[in-house]
Structures are given as structure tokens and as C-alpha cells.
Amino acid sequence: MQTQIGLPQADGSIKLYQPKACPIRPHGPQAPFNRSVYAAAHVVIDPLATVDPWDSSPKVDWDATLAFREHLYRLGFSVAEAMDTAQRGMGVDWPVARELIRRSLRHARAVGGHLACGVGTDQLAVGPGLGLADVEAAYREQLDVVEAEGGHVILMASRALARCAKGPQDYLVLYGRLLRDVSKPVVLHWLGEMFDPALRGYWGSTDLSRALDTVADLIAQNASKVEGIKVSLLDPQWERALRRRLPVGVKMYTGDDFNYAELMAGDAHGF
């Protein structure tokens, strides 16, 4: 007998749905794997307690959320926690993300999983009077939460920084100060304006070739503190150009956006 799915209705009732196909039953990795792979996991909300997650913090089903992460660990994945794919900034606010980070890191230690957690500045209201000191303080608040639990960091792009930075030097100085003080190498996340218009001009320029120069300089200056970088620009040329400039040991993380198959397959330059 096939499994039925219970779909919550607006009136609080449950409607049963019969899937029309059999689910894929994946198995764990059978051989050593020469890539580092993060699954950007979603959270599971309590659908009967969360009527409109866009207007208020969702009620997270913590047991189901952590069970899903444990399932991913068994398949050989690491987890990229508290990212936009976990509805961060789209219902999940910083207080919920903070609890997600703490619970997930403690759970990972208990079951032998590995994860890295998104650190940003989404607790800041982006408006007039916002300064670089405010952005740095917000980043450090979130960094402290992850590092207090012994976690690894994914340094997310900041709408607030995009709003108040005056040019590339502001990015180099602020990121450089953060990287100087982290206890473990971080993953940088360059999210483009095609995903979030508020990030237009990130790294101090709307010219992507100049922005890439700034990122490459930042990584070269702080290579021992950068595990890798994830580029989300929906154009493979920028990832190819940057990966040729990365210091030895710094990884390029390819997302499952457009062109990911050919990017992961590599090229004649040794990637």
C-alpha cells in the first residue's frame, strides 16, 4: 500500500493525498567521494500552528527538522544551516534562526553530523543612519552564536552592508576584520542581485568583473581564514574566472543553479 500524505487545510483539518508515483529510495555513499557537498536544508514548520509564516515567525517542528538533517547526514551530506533555503529572511527571522543554529549544532554533535551555519545581518533594519559599525556589530553578534557552539560559519551577503558601503575598500576592511577574528575558516557566499535586488552593487561595484577583483583580493589577503566560496550569479563565466584565481586549498562551491553540471564536471584548466 502506498503512503498517503496528509495536507493541512486552512480550517485546520487534514486532507489525505495519494502520490501518483513511488518515491526514490536513495542509499548512502558506497565509495570514497572526492568532493565536499553541503545540502542547504529547509526547515519543517508546524503547518497547523503557522497560519501565515510571511507575517510572523513560523512555529518550527523541531523534531521533524532535526530528523531531516540526520537523514541528510546518513546520505553523506554536510548541511548548510540557516541559509535562505531554510526560509531565512522569508519568514524565519534572526531569533528563530538563532534557535535553529543552536539546536542543529548540538544535534550534529550528538549524531556525528557536520554543518556550517549562515551568519548575516538580518537583525538590522535597513534604513537611514545605518553605518558600517552597525553592520560589523550585527555580523559579530551572529558569529558569536555559531562560535559559542563550536560551529563553522558561512558568511552571508548583507543587505545592510550593500546599503551603507561606499566602495570596495569598505568591503575589504569590514570582511577582513571579521575574518581576522574567526576561529575556523569560513565559507563566503556571494549572492547576486538576481536573487535579491537589495544586494545590487555588492563588493562595491555593479561591474561584476570589478566586483570579482575585490573578492579575489579579499580571499588572497585572508586565504588561511577562507575554506571556500559559493558564487550565486547564474552565469558560469564568473565562477570559472574566480576559481582560477583562488589560492591553493580554497574551495569553489558550485550550487545547483543553472550550469551546475558542466561546472562540477570541470574543464581543461585542471578544475
XYZ file of N, CA and C in Angstrom:
813
model
N 0.840 -1.192 0.000
C 0.000 0.000 0.000
C 0.876 1.244 0.000
N 0.579 2.190 -0.884
C 1.369 3.402 -0.968
C 1.068 4.330 0.203
N 2.080 5.089 0.579
C 1.920 6.045 1.665
C 1.040 7.208 1.218
N 0.154 7.628 2.094
C -0.633 8.824 1.847
C -0.012 10.002 2.584
N -0.186 11.180 2.001
C 0.342 12.400 2.595
C -0.820 13.201 3.160
N -0.681 13.643 4.390
C -1.701 14.490 4.994
C -1.422 15.951 4.710
N -2.304 16.606 3.974
C -2.127 18.010 3.617
C -3.007 18.881 4.511
N -2.400 19.805 5.279
C -3.201 20.666 6.160
C -4.046 21.647 5.353
N -5.261 21.871 5.810
C -6.178 22.803 5.172
C -6.299 24.067 6.031
N -6.817 25.123 5.422
C -6.909 26.415 6.114
C -7.772 26.342 7.370
N -8.747 25.417 7.395
C -9.626 25.316 8.562
C -9.060 24.418 9.656
N -7.797 23.962 9.476
C -7.166 23.125 10.483
C -7.349 21.641 10.281
N -8.138 21.260 9.284
C -8.341 19.839 9.015
C -7.208 19.287 8.150
N -7.179 17.982 7.994
C -6.168 17.305 7.184
C -6.851 16.592 6.030
N -6.349 16.831 4.823
C -6.861 16.166 3.629
C -5.804 15.171 3.157
N -6.192 13.931 2.954
C -5.254 12.909 2.523
C -5.047 12.973 1.014
N -3.791 12.849 0.615
C -3.434 12.875 -0.803
C -2.630 11.620 -1.120
N -2.989 10.969 -2.201
C -2.313 9.748 -2.636
C -1.292 10.096 -3.722
N 0.016 10.008 -3.453
C 1.009 10.289 -4.510
C 0.816 9.348 -5.689
N 1.127 9.857 -6.875
C 0.907 9.088 -8.098
C 2.144 8.319 -8.534
N 3.250 8.486 -7.826
C 4.476 7.776 -8.186
C 5.155 7.294 -6.920
N 6.046 6.342 -7.069
C 6.784 5.811 -5.924
C 7.997 6.699 -5.648
N 8.257 7.021 -4.401
C 9.419 7.862 -4.089
C 10.725 7.138 -4.356
N 11.749 7.900 -4.683
C 13.090 7.345 -4.851
C 13.636 6.984 -3.477
N 14.238 5.830 -3.369
C 14.830 5.395 -2.110
C 16.351 5.476 -2.220
N 16.947 6.626 -1.871
C 18.399 6.762 -2.018
C 19.144 5.941 -0.974
N 20.359 5.580 -1.304
C 21.220 4.838 -0.394
C 22.446 5.685 -0.080
N 23.084 5.397 1.004
C 24.274 6.127 1.386
C 25.417 5.907 0.412
N 26.448 6.749 0.473
C 27.584 6.607 -0.447
C 28.272 5.268 -0.267
N 28.647 4.634 -1.382
C 29.239 3.298 -1.346
C 30.760 3.327 -1.483
N 31.314 4.474 -1.840
C 32.756 4.551 -2.066
C 33.241 5.931 -1.628
N 34.543 6.085 -1.385
C 35.073 7.409 -1.030
C 34.706 8.440 -2.089
N 34.403 9.638 -1.628
C 33.914 10.703 -2.519
C 34.859 11.886 -2.414
N 35.301 12.407 -3.554
C 36.356 13.420 -3.532
C 35.828 14.846 -3.603
N 34.579 15.057 -3.197
C 34.012 16.404 -3.167
C 33.487 16.700 -1.760
N 33.402 17.989 -1.436
C 32.703 18.434 -0.227
C 31.314 18.880 -0.648
N 30.285 18.282 -0.069
C 28.913 18.540 -0.519
C 28.049 18.975 0.661
N 27.468 20.155 0.529
C 26.543 20.677 1.528
C 25.127 20.640 0.972
N 24.208 20.174 1.791
C 22.786 20.266 1.467
C 22.220 21.465 2.211
N 21.656 22.400 1.469
C 21.057 23.591 2.085
C 19.631 23.239 2.498
N 19.507 22.729 3.712
C 18.266 22.102 4.149
C 17.186 23.120 4.516
N 15.948 22.757 4.205
C 14.787 23.532 4.633
C 14.469 23.224 6.090
N 13.644 24.076 6.693
C 13.085 23.745 7.998
C 11.679 23.192 7.791
N 11.205 22.455 8.783
C 9.848 21.916 8.762
C 9.026 22.707 9.768
N 7.987 23.355 9.322
C 7.151 24.108 10.245
C 5.956 23.264 10.673
N 5.361 23.669 11.764
C 4.106 23.061 12.192
C 3.007 23.724 11.368
N 2.448 23.036 10.372
C 1.521 23.689 9.442
C 0.199 24.083 10.085
N -0.133 23.482 11.209
C -1.398 23.821 11.862
C -1.245 24.980 12.842
N -0.004 25.263 13.257
C 0.241 26.368 14.184
C 0.709 27.620 13.466
N 1.207 27.462 12.229
C 1.722 28.597 11.466
C 0.747 28.902 10.339
N -0.095 29.895 10.554
C -1.116 30.218 9.558
C -0.519 31.008 8.404
N 0.318 31.989 8.723
C 0.918 32.834 7.686
C 2.366 33.123 8.052
N 3.312 32.289 7.604
C 4.716 32.467 8.001
C 5.349 33.729 7.448
N 4.704 34.384 6.480
C 5.260 35.615 5.911
C 5.093 36.796 6.866
N 4.087 36.776 7.706
C 3.796 37.926 8.561
C 4.218 37.731 10.016
N 4.615 36.531 10.397
C 5.054 36.287 11.760
C 6.030 35.116 11.758
N 6.757 34.977 12.859
C 7.726 33.892 12.948
C 7.009 32.542 12.867
N 7.527 31.623 12.070
C 6.885 30.310 11.976
C 7.104 29.484 13.230
N 6.199 28.574 13.487
C 6.354 27.615 14.577
C 7.049 26.383 13.998
N 8.292 26.186 14.372
C 9.103 25.129 13.779
C 8.795 23.797 14.463
N 8.650 22.770 13.657
C 8.569 21.408 14.166
C 10.012 20.937 14.347
N 10.537 21.084 15.545
C 11.958 20.840 15.761
C 12.323 19.379 15.576
N 11.472 18.478 16.027
C 11.780 17.052 15.891
C 11.905 16.665 14.421
N 10.963 17.110 13.596
C 11.000 16.768 12.170
C 12.164 17.472 11.471
N 12.438 18.712 11.857
C 13.538 19.466 11.248
C 14.873 18.782 11.506
N 15.110 18.364 12.729
C 16.386 17.714 13.062
C 16.454 16.303 12.499
N 15.310 15.620 12.429
C 15.295 14.280 11.827
C 15.664 14.347 10.349
N 15.218 15.393 9.660
C 15.572 15.564 8.256
C 17.075 15.767 8.107
N 17.674 16.549 8.990
C 19.115 16.753 8.932
C 19.876 15.448 9.197
N 19.386 14.665 10.135
C 20.035 13.382 10.402
C 19.954 12.467 9.185
N 18.842 12.514 8.476
C 18.696 11.745 7.236
C 19.749 12.190 6.218
N 19.978 13.494 6.089
C 20.980 14.004 5.150
C 22.389 13.562 5.550
N 22.683 13.573 6.845
C 23.996 13.101 7.296
C 24.217 11.641 6.901
N 23.176 10.822 7.047
C 23.311 9.402 6.711
C 23.593 9.201 5.228
N 23.139 10.124 4.396
C 23.385 10.036 2.954
C 24.760 10.577 2.560
N 25.500 11.092 3.538
C 26.845 11.580 3.252
C 26.960 13.077 3.076
N 25.860 13.812 3.264
C 25.892 15.262 3.129
C 26.372 15.932 4.406
N 27.022 17.093 4.246
C 27.055 18.092 5.299
C 25.823 18.967 5.111
N 25.531 19.817 6.082
C 24.357 20.683 5.984
C 24.794 22.141 6.042
N 24.289 22.935 5.105
C 24.421 24.387 5.147
C 23.179 24.908 5.861
N 23.352 25.268 7.118
C 22.232 25.568 8.003
C 21.888 27.052 8.030
N 20.587 27.324 8.226
C 20.089 28.685 8.441
C 20.412 29.615 7.275
N 20.322 29.084 6.055
C 20.519 29.883 4.856
C 19.162 30.326 4.305
N 19.174 30.955 3.139
C 17.910 31.383 2.534
C 17.023 30.182 2.214
N 17.643 29.022 1.966
C 16.865 27.821 1.687
C 16.152 27.297 2.925
N 16.555 27.761 4.113
C 15.827 27.456 5.341
C 14.836 28.573 5.647
N 14.408 29.271 4.587
C 13.444 30.367 4.691
C 13.995 31.540 5.512
N 15.319 31.642 5.570
C 15.956 32.760 6.273
C 15.642 34.049 5.525
N 15.088 35.027 6.223
C 14.702 36.280 5.592
C 13.389 36.188 4.846
N 12.756 35.028 4.869
C 11.467 34.827 4.188
C 10.510 34.140 5.156
N 10.416 34.690 6.360
C 9.607 34.103 7.403
C 10.443 33.767 8.620
N 11.587 33.098 8.405
C 12.483 32.781 9.514
C 13.327 34.015 9.825
N 13.051 34.638 10.961
C 13.815 35.812 11.367
C 15.013 35.394 12.214
N 15.799 36.371 12.665
C 17.015 36.047 13.392
C 16.746 35.269 14.686
N 15.754 35.620 15.515
C 15.525 34.813 16.721
C 15.253 33.343 16.421
N 14.462 33.058 15.374
C 14.208 31.658 15.016
C 15.472 31.029 14.440
N 16.196 31.776 13.596
C 17.443 31.257 13.019
C 18.463 30.960 14.118
N 18.520 31.808 15.124
C 19.456 31.591 16.235
C 19.145 30.281 16.956
N 17.867 30.024 17.200
C 17.498 28.773 17.851
C 17.776 27.583 16.938
N 17.517 27.758 15.638
C 17.812 26.695 14.673
C 19.297 26.357 14.680
N 20.140 27.374 14.702
C 21.587 27.160 14.697
C 22.011 26.399 15.957
N 21.549 26.846 17.098
C 21.945 26.197 18.350
C 21.474 24.750 18.404
N 20.209 24.534 18.061
C 19.681 23.167 18.110
C 20.402 22.267 17.107
N 20.640 22.782 15.904
C 21.248 21.961 14.860
C 22.694 21.605 15.183
N 23.439 22.543 15.747
C 24.826 22.259 16.098
C 24.903 21.230 17.228
N 24.041 21.351 18.209
C 24.043 20.387 19.312
C 23.606 19.002 18.817
N 22.626 18.990 17.941
C 22.159 17.727 17.382
C 23.262 17.084 16.536
N 23.955 17.887 15.725
C 25.025 17.344 14.875
C 26.125 16.709 15.716
N 26.467 17.339 16.820
C 27.489 16.750 17.702
C 27.023 15.403 18.241
N 25.744 15.299 18.526
C 25.213 14.066 19.122
C 25.172 12.909 18.134
N 24.966 13.214 16.846
C 24.789 12.145 15.855
C 25.974 12.019 14.909
N 26.997 12.864 15.081
C 28.186 12.772 14.233
C 28.037 13.437 12.883
N 27.167 14.431 12.775
C 26.990 15.156 11.518
C 27.885 16.380 11.443
N 28.016 16.923 10.245
C 28.800 18.146 10.046
C 27.925 19.184 9.383
N 27.995 20.414 9.897
C 27.249 21.500 9.273
C 28.004 22.809 9.429
N 27.631 23.758 8.581
C 28.105 25.132 8.692
C 26.876 26.030 8.686
N 26.944 27.126 9.433
C 25.753 27.935 9.691
C 25.869 29.329 9.080
N 24.772 29.777 8.502
C 24.718 31.094 7.901
C 24.796 32.203 8.933
N 25.695 33.150 8.693
C 25.878 34.323 9.557
C 25.674 35.553 8.692
N 24.739 36.401 9.099
C 24.447 37.603 8.328
C 24.163 38.775 9.229
N 23.323 39.693 8.731
C 22.985 40.896 9.498
C 21.482 41.144 9.454
N 20.684 40.088 9.330
C 19.252 40.271 9.110
C 18.499 40.752 10.339
N 19.174 40.903 11.483
C 18.514 41.514 12.631
C 18.487 43.037 12.536
N 19.221 43.597 11.552
C 19.263 45.043 11.360
C 18.118 45.514 10.475
N 17.519 46.627 10.825
C 16.567 47.301 9.940
C 17.363 48.199 9.006
N 17.217 47.976 7.708
C 17.975 48.761 6.732
C 17.263 50.084 6.521
N 17.909 51.169 6.935
C 17.293 52.480 6.807
C 18.325 53.576 6.942
N 17.892 54.836 6.926
C 18.821 55.965 7.066
C 19.582 55.900 8.390
N 20.812 56.355 8.355
C 21.623 56.396 9.557
C 22.396 55.130 9.837
N 22.179 54.103 9.035
C 22.891 52.844 9.235
C 24.349 53.014 8.842
N 25.258 52.538 9.665
C 26.673 52.689 9.383
C 27.416 51.378 9.381
N 28.679 51.421 8.954
C 29.491 50.205 8.886
C 29.695 49.578 10.267
N 29.761 50.411 11.302
C 29.920 49.878 12.653
C 28.700 49.050 13.051
N 27.510 49.489 12.635
C 26.293 48.722 12.927
C 26.326 47.366 12.224
N 26.786 47.370 10.980
C 26.856 46.129 10.207
C 27.843 45.167 10.845
N 29.014 45.674 11.219
C 30.011 44.805 11.839
C 29.498 44.233 13.157
N 28.831 45.048 13.955
C 28.295 44.568 15.232
C 27.251 43.482 15.015
N 26.422 43.637 13.984
C 25.404 42.627 13.696
C 26.042 41.315 13.248
N 27.034 41.416 12.369
C 27.760 40.206 11.964
C 28.372 39.516 13.184
N 28.998 40.295 14.057
C 29.685 39.704 15.208
C 28.699 39.065 16.184
N 27.527 39.646 16.323
C 26.510 39.033 17.185
C 26.181 37.621 16.707
N 25.998 37.484 15.396
C 25.653 36.171 14.856
C 26.867 35.240 14.852
N 28.036 35.771 14.561
C 29.258 34.954 14.626
C 29.435 34.357 16.020
N 29.176 35.166 17.041
C 29.363 34.701 18.416
C 28.453 33.521 18.735
N 27.237 33.525 18.182
C 26.304 32.428 18.442
C 26.848 31.122 17.861
N 27.337 31.172 16.630
C 27.856 29.970 15.979
C 29.134 29.495 16.665
N 30.031 30.432 16.934
C 31.318 30.035 17.512
C 31.167 29.552 18.958
N 30.182 30.066 19.692
C 29.958 29.594 21.058
C 29.583 28.121 21.096
N 29.004 27.627 19.971
C 28.635 26.215 19.872
C 29.690 25.396 19.133
N 30.820 26.033 18.807
C 31.892 25.320 18.119
C 31.627 25.075 16.648
N 30.728 25.875 16.039
C 30.320 25.635 14.663
C 31.184 26.316 13.625
N 31.015 25.871 12.375
C 31.633 26.512 11.219
C 30.671 27.556 10.658
N 31.226 28.545 9.961
C 30.462 29.717 9.529
C 30.388 29.806 8.017
N 29.199 30.139 7.520
C 29.030 30.613 6.140
C 28.713 32.097 6.244
N 29.607 32.933 5.745
C 29.442 34.381 5.860
C 28.562 34.862 4.709
N 27.313 35.188 5.039
C 26.312 35.548 4.041
C 26.448 37.015 3.626
N 25.958 37.320 2.433
C 25.918 38.703 1.970
C 24.927 39.499 2.819
N 25.201 40.788 2.990
C 24.419 41.639 3.880
C 23.738 42.763 3.110
N 22.409 42.818 3.193
C 21.681 43.941 2.603
C 22.113 45.259 3.240
N 22.345 45.211 4.547
C 22.738 46.423 5.255
C 24.086 46.933 4.762
N 25.024 46.013 4.513
C 26.340 46.421 4.018
C 26.226 46.985 2.611
N 25.408 46.360 1.780
C 25.204 46.877 0.426
C 24.633 48.292 0.468
N 23.841 48.576 1.494
C 23.206 49.887 1.617
C 24.195 50.972 2.037
N 25.117 50.646 2.947
C 25.928 51.724 3.514
C 27.383 51.744 3.044
N 27.870 50.687 2.406
C 29.256 50.693 1.923
C 29.429 51.711 0.800
N 30.541 52.399 0.802
C 30.817 53.438 -0.200
C 31.640 52.932 -1.375
N 32.262 51.772 -1.230
C 33.078 51.250 -2.310
C 33.776 49.979 -1.888
N 34.613 49.404 -2.774
C 35.275 48.130 -2.488
C 36.071 48.117 -1.196
N 36.700 49.236 -0.853
C 37.543 49.253 0.343
C 36.746 48.984 1.606
N 35.504 49.459 1.655
C 34.677 49.196 2.834
C 34.443 47.699 3.010
N 34.254 46.998 1.911
C 34.070 45.539 1.988
C 35.358 44.856 2.433
N 36.465 45.256 1.842
C 37.744 44.628 2.186
C 38.082 44.829 3.667
N 37.826 46.021 4.170
C 38.157 46.311 5.569
C 37.222 45.564 6.510
N 35.913 45.629 6.264
C 34.964 45.009 7.186
C 35.094 43.484 7.173
N 35.085 42.880 5.981
C 35.256 41.430 5.900
C 36.614 41.019 6.471
N 37.639 41.801 6.200
C 38.962 41.473 6.709
C 39.001 41.449 8.230
N 38.299 42.384 8.866
C 38.246 42.415 10.331
C 37.519 41.190 10.878
N 36.434 40.799 10.216
C 35.697 39.617 10.664
C 36.541 38.351 10.492
N 37.164 38.216 9.332
C 37.957 37.025 9.054
C 39.164 36.926 9.987
N 39.710 38.042 10.344
C 40.861 38.033 11.268
C 40.489 37.370 12.592
N 39.242 37.518 13.016
C 38.850 37.100 14.359
C 38.127 35.757 14.426
N 37.790 35.142 13.277
C 37.091 33.852 13.346
C 38.069 32.763 13.780
N 37.530 31.761 14.462
C 38.396 30.697 14.968
C 38.624 29.591 13.949
N 37.725 29.489 12.934
C 37.845 28.462 11.911
C 37.627 29.101 10.547
N 38.230 28.555 9.493
C 37.995 29.097 8.152
C 36.504 29.073 7.800
N 36.063 30.098 7.081
C 34.652 30.255 6.749
C 34.426 30.018 5.262
N 33.164 29.829 4.913
C 32.736 29.819 3.518
C 32.088 31.175 3.231
N 32.542 31.853 2.194
C 31.923 33.102 1.766
C 30.773 32.799 0.815
N 29.713 33.600 0.884
C 28.566 33.411 -0.002
C 28.303 34.717 -0.742
N 28.533 34.688 -2.059
C 28.285 35.855 -2.916
C 26.949 35.641 -3.605
N 25.914 36.257 -3.062
C 24.571 36.156 -3.619
C 24.302 37.373 -4.484
N 23.952 37.149 -5.741
C 23.774 38.244 -6.673
C 22.407 38.893 -6.611
N 22.306 40.036 -7.282
C 21.056 40.796 -7.251
C 19.927 40.093 -7.989
N 20.237 39.106 -8.827
C 19.172 38.347 -9.476
C 18.382 37.520 -8.462
N 18.980 37.235 -7.316
C 18.284 36.569 -6.224
C 17.722 37.573 -5.224
N 18.411 38.682 -5.045
C 17.996 39.689 -4.072
C 18.398 41.068 -4.592
N 17.446 41.841 -5.127
C 17.776 43.157 -5.689
C 18.454 44.092 -4.687
N 18.240 43.871 -3.387
C 18.852 44.729 -2.374
C 20.369 44.537 -2.304
N 20.886 43.501 -2.975
C 22.330 43.239 -2.978
C 23.010 43.785 -4.226
N 22.320 44.608 -4.982
C 22.916 45.219 -6.178
C 24.167 46.007 -5.784
N 25.214 45.831 -6.562
C 26.458 46.551 -6.305
C 27.297 45.971 -5.186
N 27.035 44.692 -4.828
C 27.810 44.097 -3.750
C 29.281 44.024 -4.137
N 30.115 44.119 -3.136
C 31.572 44.222 -3.271
C 31.992 45.566 -3.844
N 31.058 46.515 -3.899
C 31.422 47.887 -4.225
C 31.306 48.280 -5.668
N 30.707 47.427 -6.512
C 30.589 47.780 -7.927
C 29.458 46.992 -8.580
N 28.771 47.647 -9.526
C 27.782 46.935 -10.344
C 28.453 46.243 -11.532
N 29.729 46.513 -11.760
C 30.520 45.834 -12.783
C 31.040 44.535 -12.172
N 30.530 43.394 -12.628
C 30.866 42.127 -11.990
C 32.349 41.788 -12.102
N 33.009 42.232 -13.156
C 34.438 41.948 -13.266
C 35.223 42.696 -12.183
N 34.810 43.912 -11.860
C 35.457 44.665 -10.780
C 35.093 44.072 -9.418
N 33.834 43.666 -9.265
C 33.433 43.025 -8.015
C 34.236 41.745 -7.790
N 34.458 40.987 -8.858
C 35.232 39.752 -8.751
C 36.668 40.051 -8.327
N 37.236 41.158 -8.844
C 38.589 41.543 -8.422
C 38.637 41.769 -6.909
N 37.606 42.403 -6.376
C 37.569 42.687 -4.942
C 37.489 41.387 -4.142
N 36.624 40.463 -4.577
C 36.508 39.172 -3.890
C 37.832 38.420 -3.944
N 38.455 38.397 -5.113
C 39.733 37.687 -5.253
C 40.796 38.295 -4.338
N 40.815 39.623 -4.231
C 41.769 40.290 -3.340
C 41.496 39.929 -1.879
N 40.219 39.941 -1.511
C 39.855 39.602 -0.136
C 40.329 38.197 0.227
N 40.078 37.240 -0.660
C 40.461 35.857 -0.379
C 41.980 35.721 -0.354
N 42.673 36.370 -1.283
C 44.136 36.287 -1.305
C 44.746 36.842 -0.023
N 44.137 37.897 0.511
C 44.646 38.523 1.726
C 44.329 37.710 2.988
N 43.350 36.806 2.868
C 42.889 36.075 4.055
C 42.744 34.582 3.760
N 43.631 34.033 2.952
C 43.468 32.663 2.461
C 43.388 31.639 3.588
N 44.081 31.869 4.678
C 44.072 30.897 5.774
C 42.749 30.899 6.529
N 41.925 31.925 6.330
C 40.655 32.031 7.032
C 39.456 31.758 6.128
N 39.708 31.371 4.880
C 38.621 31.108 3.931
C 38.689 29.655 3.484
N 37.678 28.876 3.851
C 37.583 27.487 3.395
C 37.210 27.435 1.926
N 36.283 28.321 1.523
C 35.830 28.327 0.146
C 34.837 29.440 -0.083
N 34.276 29.465 -1.290
C 33.300 30.485 -1.649
C 32.228 29.866 -2.527
N 31.009 30.288 -2.315
C 29.864 29.899 -3.149
C 29.422 31.138 -3.909
N 29.399 31.051 -5.241
C 29.027 32.165 -6.110
C 27.653 31.888 -6.702
N 26.707 32.780 -6.466
C 25.339 32.625 -6.986
C 25.018 33.799 -7.895
N 25.474 33.700 -9.150
C 25.282 34.781 -10.113
C 24.585 34.324 -11.392
N 24.257 33.033 -11.485
C 23.534 32.475 -12.635
C 24.260 32.693 -13.958
N 25.579 32.819 -13.913
C 26.382 32.964 -15.128
C 27.706 32.258 -14.867
N 27.959 31.144 -15.554
C 29.140 30.326 -15.226
C 30.470 31.022 -15.450
N 30.514 32.065 -16.272
C 31.806 32.686 -16.559
C 32.459 33.256 -15.304
N 31.625 33.750 -14.358
C 32.204 34.373 -13.163
C 32.781 33.319 -12.228
N 32.103 32.182 -12.119
C 32.648 31.116 -11.291
C 33.942 30.584 -11.894
N 33.961 30.399 -13.200
C 35.184 29.904 -13.850
C 36.331 30.896 -13.648
N 36.030 32.179 -13.812
C 37.086 33.193 -13.681
C 37.629 33.239 -12.261
N 36.744 33.130 -11.268
C 37.199 33.231 -9.886
C 37.945 31.980 -9.451
N 37.495 30.804 -9.853
C 38.147 29.591 -9.354
C 39.587 29.488 -9.855
N 39.897 30.111 -10.983
C 41.278 30.099 -11.477
C 42.182 31.017 -10.657
N 41.554 31.886 -9.843
C 42.335 32.843 -9.057
C 42.364 32.484 -7.572
N 41.733 31.395 -7.190
C 41.694 31.033 -5.777
C 43.043 30.475 -5.331
N 43.481 30.828 -4.135
C 44.715 30.238 -3.598
C 44.563 28.728 -3.431
N 45.661 28.025 -3.446
C 45.644 26.579 -3.242
C 44.968 26.271 -1.905
N 44.027 25.344 -1.934
C 43.342 24.942 -0.714
C 42.013 25.620 -0.483
N 41.729 26.692 -1.198
C 40.433 27.365 -1.076
C 39.484 26.753 -2.104
N 38.321 26.317 -1.652
C 37.387 25.571 -2.494
C 36.383 26.494 -3.184
N 35.960 26.066 -4.360
C 34.831 26.693 -5.045
C 33.626 25.776 -4.870
N 32.570 26.300 -4.262
C 31.335 25.533 -4.096
C 30.357 25.914 -5.201
N 29.981 24.907 -5.995
C 29.056 25.110 -7.100
C 27.641 24.784 -6.639
N 26.725 25.721 -6.819
C 25.341 25.497 -6.413
C 24.534 24.829 -7.506
N 23.410 24.244 -7.113
C 22.556 23.585 -8.111
C 21.624 24.608 -8.757
N 22.250 25.663 -9.319
C 21.523 26.669 -10.086
C 21.642 26.274 -11.564
N 21.753 27.237 -12.462
C 21.990 26.924 -13.861
C 23.444 26.484 -14.044
N 23.700 25.645 -15.036
C 25.052 25.288 -15.479
C 25.845 24.470 -14.471
N 25.183 23.960 -13.425
C 25.974 23.315 -12.378
C 26.615 22.011 -12.840
N 25.986 21.294 -13.761
C 26.562 20.017 -14.192
C 27.910 20.228 -14.875
N 27.973 21.176 -15.809
C 29.225 21.412 -16.515
C 30.283 22.025 -15.588
N 29.855 22.837 -14.623
C 30.809 23.426 -13.699
C 31.421 22.367 -12.790
N 30.607 21.441 -12.320
C 31.134 20.378 -11.468
C 31.978 19.391 -12.254
N 31.662 19.218 -13.537
C 32.450 18.286 -14.359
C 33.867 18.747 -14.545
N 34.109 20.066 -14.510
C 35.457 20.588 -14.627
C 35.802 20.987 -16.040
N 37.060 21.389 -16.234
C 37.479 21.888 -17.537
C 38.951 21.551 -17.777
N 39.484 22.037 -18.881
C 40.850 21.702 -19.283
C 41.906 22.416 -18.451
N 41.465 23.331 -17.582
C 42.435 24.067 -16.747
C 42.739 23.346 -15.435
N 42.216 22.130 -15.282
C 42.540 21.359 -14.096
C 41.491 21.395 -13.018
N 40.311 21.956 -13.325
C 39.237 22.000 -12.340
C 38.199 20.940 -12.657
